């Protein structure tokens, strides 16, 4: 029996709804909240949630199910979001949902079936009973749900042979249901443009999250998937050529796939946690490769100066920023701009993320002593014109890079500093002589990544007094700014893709003198700004005013000057 939830008692408070949204997948937590707030049961609490949200409630008595609502409905959505179709019309479909706060899921379902979704709140047990009653006993498990799929989700093909040792773990990981489940996780992540996949073992639950445009987004998973956690990790170990029997130490692997005709490399990291092994995968989608300085968001002024730096005959050019800020992409883009038949480029990387045609790449091998420093000493005998060092991590590498630049080589590398000016102090702190740093570092590019506003759904708004930070260029504000909306193309986030904000320091005599004196980074920054350097924050505000990103994104990745 479906009831109108508006006939119930008073609405819940906002803070109560927030706590319920966090606990909705855990019956024990819901029951605890119900007891805490004097509700008869967790089910009566969910009934009140429906009333507060203005949604229908699925009563305990079995309601009349429209079997035609199942016709053509993607069964993978039932499994993924723990929902069940109750009734269908020409323009809408009514769904029993166990999580009334899964608004992004409702949008995804609406896009998939091209119908307006009308949620009817039910307890997780009620939804599982509906699935069991109308799709059969086997449908209550992930195994059954996957077997019921009418189409293979994602054409996933391994590009390397797998080694199976015949152990119990290997047999469990090779079951058709587990293989298809792992393939679905990988396919969906690649389709969603995820850069990382997180599979996390927690007490009583399995959490799957995708990092899309730099932000982690949790994926809905049915409770039945928890029992497959060990098999999923074992399957990934087999694919990544790791030791499937070893569960006590971290392991790394690499997986080469072809997904729907696209070649994809995946770097796998397995680490044992309190409640089991967790896996994180870095997705390197070769089909999305586009190494172009024009395409990464540089302003015309920064682009022109950077072009001059990468074509210098010798010296050091550094790209700085935290992990995941796009440093490698910038360096690859620079190499793509300058590579030619009359120059030899050698890179030393750990690991090699992408293979670049026409460029010689070396993979660091710490186990056999092939470090950044050792590799750099060796490749200087190979007569390179340009050398890329993946990262300057220690004094030996820094000294070798300095010597390489002094002997007529152009050296590209990365550092972990907060801004461009801090690179001079960082190298000096490693132990490089200040006069060597001053004479070899020709330029430093600091960068961060901000999400691009989705061009299909971005919205204008008039900022109110106090909405903008003090350092925002108010004098340049013409009245309106842009904010995130949400549509099918951007999966409801309001953002699609990322671009860089940049701070390019070009060394001049004043900056070299300050570096020789080991001056603090703030003095070097002031000198660079007097010479025309635009800061990260300032470049971010330019992109906000241009309508390509938002104030919130700039505040998320940068601090005031």
Tab-separated table of N, CA, C and O in Angstrom, residues 190-295:
chain	number	residue	atom	x	y	z
A	190	UNK	N	35.698	4.288	-16.751
A	190	UNK	CA	36.294	4.852	-17.967
A	190	UNK	C	35.268	5.677	-18.721
A	190	UNK	O	35.573	6.749	-19.245
A	191	UNK	N	34.028	5.196	-18.766
A	191	UNK	CA	32.965	5.944	-19.440
A	191	UNK	C	32.699	7.273	-18.735
A	191	UNK	O	32.354	8.280	-19.371
A	192	UNK	N	32.885	7.296	-17.413
A	192	UNK	CA	32.646	8.514	-16.633
A	192	UNK	C	33.852	9.443	-16.607
A	192	UNK	O	33.846	10.452	-15.921
A	193	UNK	N	34.934	9.079	-17.333
A	193	UNK	CA	36.158	9.877	-17.411
A	193	UNK	C	36.875	9.937	-16.059
A	193	UNK	O	37.519	10.927	-15.722
A	194	UNK	N	36.779	8.878	-15.275
A	194	UNK	CA	37.437	8.851	-13.970
A	194	UNK	C	38.946	8.718	-14.142
A	194	UNK	O	39.425	7.973	-14.997
A	195	UNK	N	39.690	9.438	-13.329
A	195	UNK	CA	41.149	9.320	-13.352
A	195	UNK	C	41.631	8.280	-12.345
A	195	UNK	O	42.736	7.741	-12.498
A	196	UNK	N	40.832	8.006	-11.326
A	196	UNK	CA	41.203	7.025	-10.296
A	196	UNK	C	39.958	6.260	-9.871
A	196	UNK	O	38.847	6.807	-9.828
A	197	UNK	N	40.154	4.987	-9.525
A	197	UNK	CA	39.086	4.145	-8.988
A	197	UNK	C	39.518	3.679	-7.605
A	197	UNK	O	40.596	3.102	-7.452
A	198	UNK	N	38.692	3.941	-6.595
A	198	UNK	CA	38.996	3.536	-5.217
A	198	UNK	C	38.025	2.432	-4.807
A	198	UNK	O	36.807	2.637	-4.822
A	199	UNK	N	38.550	1.268	-4.453
A	199	UNK	CA	37.743	0.170	-3.910
A	199	UNK	C	38.217	-0.055	-2.485
A	199	UNK	O	39.326	-0.546	-2.255
A	200	UNK	N	37.393	0.329	-1.522
A	200	UNK	CA	37.815	0.412	-0.123
A	200	UNK	C	37.046	-0.580	0.734
A	200	UNK	O	35.807	-0.593	0.735
A	201	UNK	N	37.779	-1.390	1.460
A	201	UNK	CA	37.174	-2.351	2.381
A	201	UNK	C	36.922	-1.681	3.722
A	201	UNK	O	37.857	-1.189	4.352
A	202	UNK	N	35.672	-1.643	4.135
A	202	UNK	CA	35.315	-1.081	5.430
A	202	UNK	C	34.457	-2.087	6.179
A	202	UNK	O	34.001	-3.078	5.617
A	203	UNK	N	34.221	-1.840	7.445
A	203	UNK	CA	33.507	-2.804	8.275
A	203	UNK	C	32.090	-3.005	7.754
A	203	UNK	O	31.276	-2.087	7.741
A	204	UNK	N	31.829	-4.205	7.278
A	204	UNK	CA	30.481	-4.537	6.841
A	204	UNK	C	30.060	-3.946	5.515
A	204	UNK	O	28.907	-4.101	5.110
A	205	UNK	N	30.951	-3.259	4.824
A	205	UNK	CA	30.539	-2.644	3.563
A	205	UNK	C	31.726	-2.503	2.632
A	205	UNK	O	32.877	-2.514	3.050
A	206	UNK	N	31.425	-2.376	1.356
A	206	UNK	CA	32.433	-2.151	0.329
A	206	UNK	C	32.128	-0.806	-0.317
A	206	UNK	O	31.028	-0.587	-0.825
A	207	UNK	N	33.097	0.097	-0.276
A	207	UNK	CA	32.891	1.437	-0.836
A	207	UNK	C	33.653	1.551	-2.148
A	207	UNK	O	34.843	1.234	-2.220
A	208	UNK	N	32.952	2.015	-3.188
A	208	UNK	CA	33.579	2.262	-4.492
A	208	UNK	C	33.418	3.736	-4.824
A	208	UNK	O	32.303	4.275	-4.782
A	209	UNK	N	34.541	4.385	-5.114
A	209	UNK	CA	34.506	5.811	-5.459
A	209	UNK	C	35.336	6.053	-6.712
A	209	UNK	O	36.385	5.430	-6.902
A	210	UNK	N	34.861	6.964	-7.552
A	210	UNK	CA	35.592	7.380	-8.742
A	210	UNK	C	36.039	8.825	-8.551
A	210	UNK	O	35.273	9.657	-8.064
A	211	UNK	N	37.281	9.106	-8.934
A	211	UNK	CA	37.733	10.503	-8.938
A	211	UNK	C	37.500	11.059	-10.343
A	211	UNK	O	38.166	10.665	-11.298
A	212	UNK	N	36.545	11.964	-10.442
A	212	UNK	CA	36.176	12.560	-11.722
A	212	UNK	C	36.457	14.051	-11.656
A	212	UNK	O	35.969	14.744	-10.754
A	213	UNK	N	37.265	14.525	-12.572
A	213	UNK	CA	37.674	15.941	-12.592
A	213	UNK	C	38.267	16.357	-11.245
A	213	UNK	O	38.017	17.464	-10.748
A	214	UNK	N	39.028	15.448	-10.642
A	214	UNK	CA	39.752	15.772	-9.422
A	214	UNK	C	38.977	15.634	-8.134
A	214	UNK	O	39.525	15.845	-7.056
A	215	UNK	N	37.696	15.254	-8.202
A	215	UNK	CA	36.862	15.161	-7.005
A	215	UNK	C	36.316	13.740	-6.884
A	215	UNK	O	35.789	13.182	-7.856
A	216	UNK	N	36.423	13.142	-5.701
A	216	UNK	CA	35.918	11.788	-5.489
A	216	UNK	C	34.392	11.781	-5.437
A	216	UNK	O	33.776	12.615	-4.769
A	217	UNK	N	33.790	10.817	-6.142
A	217	UNK	CA	32.333	10.662	-6.141
A	217	UNK	C	32.011	9.213	-5.807
A	217	UNK	O	32.471	8.295	-6.479
A	218	UNK	N	31.211	9.030	-4.746
A	218	UNK	CA	30.871	7.668	-4.326
A	218	UNK	C	29.845	7.060	-5.281
A	218	UNK	O	28.913	7.728	-5.726
A	219	UNK	N	30.034	5.766	-5.566
A	219	UNK	CA	29.115	5.043	-6.429
A	219	UNK	C	28.229	4.149	-5.573
A	219	UNK	O	28.703	3.500	-4.640
A	220	UNK	N	26.950	4.113	-5.901
A	220	UNK	CA	26.017	3.285	-5.151
A	220	UNK	C	26.305	1.815	-5.414
A	220	UNK	O	26.524	1.409	-6.563
A	221	UNK	N	26.317	1.023	-4.359
A	221	UNK	CA	26.532	-0.417	-4.486
A	221	UNK	C	25.535	-1.146	-3.585
A	221	UNK	O	25.253	-0.691	-2.470
A	222	UNK	N	24.979	-2.270	-4.050
A	222	UNK	CA	24.049	-3.022	-3.201
A	222	UNK	C	24.789	-3.719	-2.070
A	222	UNK	O	25.969	-4.057	-2.212
A	223	UNK	N	24.130	-3.942	-0.945
A	223	UNK	CA	24.799	-4.604	0.186
A	223	UNK	C	25.350	-5.974	-0.178
A	223	UNK	O	26.348	-6.411	0.390
A	224	UNK	N	24.691	-6.681	-1.139
A	224	UNK	CA	25.153	-8.023	-1.501
A	224	UNK	C	26.567	-8.017	-2.065
A	224	UNK	O	27.227	-9.056	-2.091
A	225	UNK	N	27.026	-6.878	-2.550
A	225	UNK	CA	28.357	-6.833	-3.148
A	225	UNK	C	29.455	-7.003	-2.102
A	225	UNK	O	30.584	-7.369	-2.425
A	226	UNK	N	29.124	-6.765	-0.818
A	226	UNK	CA	30.142	-6.833	0.233
A	226	UNK	C	30.841	-8.194	0.262
A	226	UNK	O	32.048	-8.281	0.478
A	227	UNK	N	30.070	-9.257	0.031
A	227	UNK	CA	30.646	-10.606	0.129
A	227	UNK	C	31.634	-10.889	-1.001
A	227	UNK	O	32.389	-11.864	-0.947
A	228	UNK	N	31.664	-10.019	-2.035
A	228	UNK	CA	32.552	-10.239	-3.162
A	228	UNK	C	33.828	-9.402	-3.057
A	228	UNK	O	34.631	-9.390	-3.981
A	229	UNK	N	34.010	-8.723	-1.918
A	229	UNK	CA	35.159	-7.811	-1.799
A	229	UNK	C	36.479	-8.536	-2.039
A	229	UNK	O	37.320	-8.093	-2.834
A	230	UNK	N	36.686	-9.663	-1.362
A	230	UNK	CA	37.955	-10.386	-1.511
A	230	UNK	C	38.134	-10.891	-2.935
A	230	UNK	O	39.237	-10.845	-3.499
A	231	UNK	N	37.042	-11.384	-3.555
A	231	UNK	CA	37.133	-11.905	-4.921
A	231	UNK	C	37.443	-10.789	-5.914
A	231	UNK	O	38.185	-10.997	-6.879
A	232	UNK	N	36.872	-9.592	-5.690
A	232	UNK	CA	37.139	-8.454	-6.579
A	232	UNK	C	38.616	-8.082	-6.526
A	232	UNK	O	39.269	-7.892	-7.555
A	233	UNK	N	39.157	-7.990	-5.300
A	233	UNK	CA	40.582	-7.637	-5.157
A	233	UNK	C	41.457	-8.726	-5.747
A	233	UNK	O	42.465	-8.441	-6.416
A	234	UNK	N	41.092	-9.995	-5.545
A	234	UNK	CA	41.876	-11.099	-6.118
A	234	UNK	C	41.869	-11.025	-7.640
A	234	UNK	O	42.895	-11.267	-8.295
A	235	UNK	N	40.715	-10.705	-8.212
A	235	UNK	CA	40.629	-10.584	-9.668
A	235	UNK	C	41.551	-9.467	-10.167
A	235	UNK	O	42.251	-9.625	-11.167
A	236	UNK	N	41.562	-8.338	-9.462
A	236	UNK	CA	42.433	-7.226	-9.849
A	236	UNK	C	43.903	-7.618	-9.711
A	236	UNK	O	44.741	-7.232	-10.530
A	237	UNK	N	44.232	-8.401	-8.672
A	237	UNK	CA	45.614	-8.869	-8.499
A	237	UNK	C	46.043	-9.740	-9.679
A	237	UNK	O	47.164	-9.620	-10.185
A	238	UNK	N	45.152	-10.613	-10.109
A	238	UNK	CA	45.469	-11.473	-11.247
A	238	UNK	C	45.692	-10.626	-12.494
A	238	UNK	O	46.653	-10.822	-13.245
A	239	UNK	N	44.812	-9.658	-12.707
A	239	UNK	CA	44.925	-8.791	-13.885
A	239	UNK	C	46.209	-7.963	-13.845
A	239	UNK	O	46.817	-7.678	-14.876
A	240	UNK	N	46.619	-7.551	-12.621
A	240	UNK	CA	47.812	-6.729	-12.468
A	240	UNK	C	49.084	-7.519	-12.232
A	240	UNK	O	50.130	-6.931	-11.941
A	241	UNK	N	48.994	-8.883	-12.347
A	241	UNK	CA	50.150	-9.767	-12.175
A	241	UNK	C	50.805	-9.602	-10.794
A	241	UNK	O	52.032	-9.561	-10.651
A	242	UNK	N	49.973	-9.466	-9.779
A	242	UNK	CA	50.452	-9.414	-8.390
A	242	UNK	C	50.380	-10.813	-7.780
A	242	UNK	O	49.808	-11.738	-8.370
A	243	UNK	N	50.928	-10.958	-6.585
A	243	UNK	CA	50.893	-12.231	-5.858
A	243	UNK	C	49.541	-12.359	-5.175
A	243	UNK	O	49.269	-11.681	-4.185
A	244	UNK	N	48.696	-13.237	-5.701
A	244	UNK	CA	47.325	-13.347	-5.188
A	244	UNK	C	47.289	-13.911	-3.773
A	244	UNK	O	46.358	-13.652	-3.008
A	245	UNK	N	48.308	-14.676	-3.381
A	245	UNK	CA	48.322	-15.300	-2.059
A	245	UNK	C	48.830	-14.357	-0.974
A	245	UNK	O	48.582	-14.578	0.213
A	246	UNK	N	49.528	-13.299	-1.355
A	246	UNK	CA	50.103	-12.378	-0.379
A	246	UNK	C	49.085	-11.293	-0.024
A	246	UNK	O	48.683	-10.495	-0.860
A	247	UNK	N	48.659	-11.292	1.248
A	247	UNK	CA	47.652	-10.325	1.696
A	247	UNK	C	48.160	-9.453	2.840
A	247	UNK	O	47.377	-8.745	3.476
A	248	UNK	N	49.483	-9.495	3.103
A	248	UNK	CA	50.015	-8.790	4.281
A	248	UNK	C	50.813	-7.539	3.913
A	248	UNK	O	51.036	-6.686	4.767
A	249	UNK	N	51.263	-7.430	2.682
A	249	UNK	CA	52.116	-6.298	2.302
A	249	UNK	C	51.522	-5.590	1.084
A	249	UNK	O	50.778	-6.186	0.307
A	250	UNK	N	51.846	-4.308	0.908
A	250	UNK	CA	51.359	-3.579	-0.281
A	250	UNK	C	51.942	-4.181	-1.560
A	250	UNK	O	53.062	-4.702	-1.569
A	251	UNK	N	51.183	-4.094	-2.641
A	251	UNK	CA	51.640	-4.576	-3.944
A	251	UNK	C	51.238	-3.586	-5.030
A	251	UNK	O	50.214	-2.907	-4.913
A	252	UNK	N	52.041	-3.507	-6.064
A	252	UNK	CA	51.743	-2.655	-7.211
A	252	UNK	C	51.670	-3.518	-8.464
A	252	UNK	O	52.376	-4.518	-8.583
A	253	UNK	N	50.837	-3.113	-9.387
A	253	UNK	CA	50.709	-3.850	-10.641
A	253	UNK	C	50.285	-2.922	-11.762
A	253	UNK	O	50.004	-1.737	-11.545
A	254	UNK	N	50.234	-3.474	-12.949
A	254	UNK	CA	49.826	-2.701	-14.117
A	254	UNK	C	48.911	-3.563	-14.962
A	254	UNK	O	49.207	-4.741	-15.209
A	255	UNK	N	47.806	-2.977	-15.406
A	255	UNK	CA	46.802	-3.696	-16.190
A	255	UNK	C	46.660	-2.999	-17.538
A	255	UNK	O	46.502	-1.778	-17.596
A	256	UNK	N	46.716	-3.778	-18.603
A	256	UNK	CA	46.522	-3.237	-19.950
A	256	UNK	C	45.220	-3.802	-20.507
A	256	UNK	O	45.040	-5.021	-20.583
A	257	UNK	N	44.305	-2.891	-20.869
A	257	UNK	CA	42.976	-3.285	-21.318
A	257	UNK	C	42.637	-2.627	-22.645
A	257	UNK	O	43.217	-1.609	-23.029
A	258	UNK	N	41.653	-3.212	-23.321
A	258	UNK	CA	40.978	-2.524	-24.410
A	258	UNK	C	39.502	-2.479	-24.040
A	258	UNK	O	38.871	-3.516	-23.884
A	259	UNK	N	38.976	-1.285	-23.841
A	259	UNK	CA	37.590	-1.112	-23.407
A	259	UNK	C	36.828	-0.416	-24.524
A	259	UNK	O	37.112	0.731	-24.859
A	260	UNK	N	35.869	-1.142	-25.102
A	260	UNK	CA	35.071	-0.602	-26.211
A	260	UNK	C	35.971	-0.029	-27.302
A	260	UNK	O	35.717	1.056	-27.843
A	261	UNK	N	37.045	-0.758	-27.590
A	261	UNK	CA	37.940	-0.346	-28.659
A	261	UNK	C	39.001	0.654	-28.252
A	261	UNK	O	39.847	1.026	-29.073
A	262	UNK	N	39.009	1.108	-26.982
A	262	UNK	CA	39.981	2.098	-26.510
A	262	UNK	C	41.025	1.415	-25.644
A	262	UNK	O	40.690	0.687	-24.722
A	263	UNK	N	42.300	1.664	-25.957
A	263	UNK	CA	43.370	1.094	-25.136
A	263	UNK	C	43.545	1.908	-23.866
A	263	UNK	O	43.648	3.134	-23.907
A	264	UNK	N	43.576	1.204	-22.740
A	264	UNK	CA	43.654	1.851	-21.428
A	264	UNK	C	44.726	1.156	-20.596
A	264	UNK	O	44.762	-0.077	-20.524
A	265	UNK	N	45.599	1.945	-19.983
A	265	UNK	CA	46.561	1.429	-19.005
A	265	UNK	C	46.062	1.768	-17.605
A	265	UNK	O	45.589	2.893	-17.370
A	266	UNK	N	46.192	0.826	-16.689
A	266	UNK	CA	45.748	1.052	-15.312
A	266	UNK	C	46.889	0.704	-14.369
A	266	UNK	O	47.442	-0.403	-14.430
A	267	UNK	N	47.271	1.651	-13.524
A	267	UNK	CA	48.265	1.388	-12.473
A	267	UNK	C	47.517	0.985	-11.211
A	267	UNK	O	46.675	1.729	-10.697
A	268	UNK	N	47.842	-0.188	-10.709
A	268	UNK	CA	47.121	-0.773	-9.582
A	268	UNK	C	47.966	-0.719	-8.319
A	268	UNK	O	49.149	-1.055	-8.342
A	269	UNK	N	47.356	-0.302	-7.224
A	269	UNK	CA	48.011	-0.328	-5.915
A	269	UNK	C	47.097	-1.046	-4.924
A	269	UNK	O	45.936	-0.666	-4.754
A	270	UNK	N	47.622	-2.091	-4.293
A	270	UNK	CA	46.882	-2.870	-3.290
A	270	UNK	C	47.544	-2.656	-1.938
A	270	UNK	O	48.757	-2.840	-1.805
A	271	UNK	N	46.752	-2.266	-0.932
A	271	UNK	CA	47.295	-2.082	0.416
A	271	UNK	C	46.372	-2.768	1.416
A	271	UNK	O	45.158	-2.560	1.380
A	272	UNK	N	46.924	-3.611	2.318
A	272	UNK	CA	46.084	-4.228	3.350
A	272	UNK	C	45.636	-3.195	4.383
A	272	UNK	O	46.439	-2.419	4.893
A	273	UNK	N	44.344	-3.167	4.647
A	273	UNK	CA	43.758	-2.248	5.627
A	273	UNK	C	43.166	-3.050	6.785
A	273	UNK	O	43.264	-4.279	6.822
A	274	UNK	N	42.525	-2.354	7.700
A	274	UNK	CA	41.992	-2.993	8.902
A	274	UNK	C	40.959	-4.066	8.561
A	274	UNK	O	40.939	-5.142	9.154
A	275	UNK	N	40.086	-3.770	7.581
A	275	UNK	CA	38.977	-4.682	7.272
A	275	UNK	C	39.178	-5.420	5.953
A	275	UNK	O	38.212	-5.907	5.365
A	276	UNK	N	40.392	-5.512	5.479
A	276	UNK	CA	40.661	-6.214	4.228
A	276	UNK	C	41.507	-5.362	3.300
A	276	UNK	O	41.858	-4.223	3.621
A	277	UNK	N	41.826	-5.908	2.148
A	277	UNK	CA	42.669	-5.184	1.203
A	277	UNK	C	41.856	-4.154	0.422
A	277	UNK	O	40.735	-4.424	0.000
A	278	UNK	N	42.456	-2.977	0.246
A	278	UNK	CA	41.843	-1.926	-0.557
A	278	UNK	C	42.670	-1.719	-1.816
A	278	UNK	O	43.893	-1.898	-1.810
A	279	UNK	N	41.997	-1.350	-2.891
A	279	UNK	CA	42.666	-1.166	-4.179
A	279	UNK	C	42.407	0.239	-4.701
A	279	UNK	O	41.293	0.758	-4.583
A	280	UNK	N	43.438	0.850	-5.246
A	280	UNK	CA	43.300	2.125	-5.943
A	280	UNK	C	43.925	1.968	-7.321
A	280	UNK	O	45.041	1.446	-7.451
A	281	UNK	N	43.201	2.402	-8.349
A	281	UNK	CA	43.673	2.274	-9.723
A	281	UNK	C	43.742	3.644	-10.388
A	281	UNK	O	42.755	4.387	-10.366
A	282	UNK	N	44.879	3.966	-10.949
A	282	UNK	CA	45.044	5.182	-11.750
A	282	UNK	C	44.771	4.814	-13.211
A	282	UNK	O	45.428	3.947	-13.768
A	283	UNK	N	43.791	5.473	-13.794
A	283	UNK	CA	43.356	5.162	-15.155
A	283	UNK	C	44.067	6.078	-16.140
A	283	UNK	O	43.987	7.305	-16.030
A	284	UNK	N	44.765	5.492	-17.099
A	284	UNK	CA	45.456	6.241	-18.147
A	284	UNK	C	44.816	5.867	-19.476
A	284	UNK	O	45.142	4.838	-20.070
A	285	UNK	N	43.894	6.690	-19.917
A	285	UNK	CA	43.114	6.421	-21.124
A	285	UNK	C	43.851	6.998	-22.331
A	285	UNK	O	43.861	8.209	-22.547
A	286	UNK	N	44.458	6.121	-23.136
A	286	UNK	CA	45.268	6.593	-24.259
A	286	UNK	C	44.438	7.308	-25.317
A	286	UNK	O	44.950	8.148	-26.053
A	287	UNK	N	43.147	6.977	-25.400
A	287	UNK	CA	42.311	7.611	-26.423
A	287	UNK	C	42.042	9.069	-26.125
A	287	UNK	O	41.654	9.833	-27.005
A	288	UNK	N	42.247	9.472	-24.861
A	288	UNK	CA	41.998	10.860	-24.482
A	288	UNK	C	43.270	11.692	-24.448
A	288	UNK	O	43.282	12.794	-23.902
A	289	UNK	N	44.369	11.146	-25.015
A	289	UNK	CA	45.631	11.872	-24.998
A	289	UNK	C	45.545	13.102	-25.887
A	289	UNK	O	45.141	13.021	-27.037
A	290	UNK	N	45.925	14.224	-25.341
A	290	UNK	CA	45.994	15.453	-26.133
A	290	UNK	C	46.998	16.369	-25.463
A	290	UNK	O	46.655	17.150	-24.582
A	291	UNK	N	48.258	16.238	-25.871
A	291	UNK	CA	49.317	17.017	-25.243
A	291	UNK	C	49.536	18.295	-26.046
A	291	UNK	O	50.281	18.319	-27.017
A	292	UNK	N	48.831	19.340	-25.644
A	292	UNK	CA	48.907	20.620	-26.336
A	292	UNK	C	48.891	21.740	-25.319
A	292	UNK	O	47.991	21.805	-24.467
A	293	UNK	N	49.882	22.612	-25.360
A	293	UNK	CA	49.914	23.746	-24.434
A	293	UNK	C	48.719	24.662	-24.666
A	293	UNK	O	48.255	25.337	-23.751
A	294	UNK	N	48.200	24.694	-25.891
A	294	UNK	CA	47.029	25.520	-26.179
A	294	UNK	C	45.788	24.984	-25.480
A	294	UNK	O	44.869	25.733	-25.172
A	295	UNK	N	45.769	23.664	-25.243
A	295	UNK	CA	44.553	23.059	-24.728
A	295	UNK	C	44.483	22.897	-23.222
A	295	UNK	O	43.505	22.347	-22.704
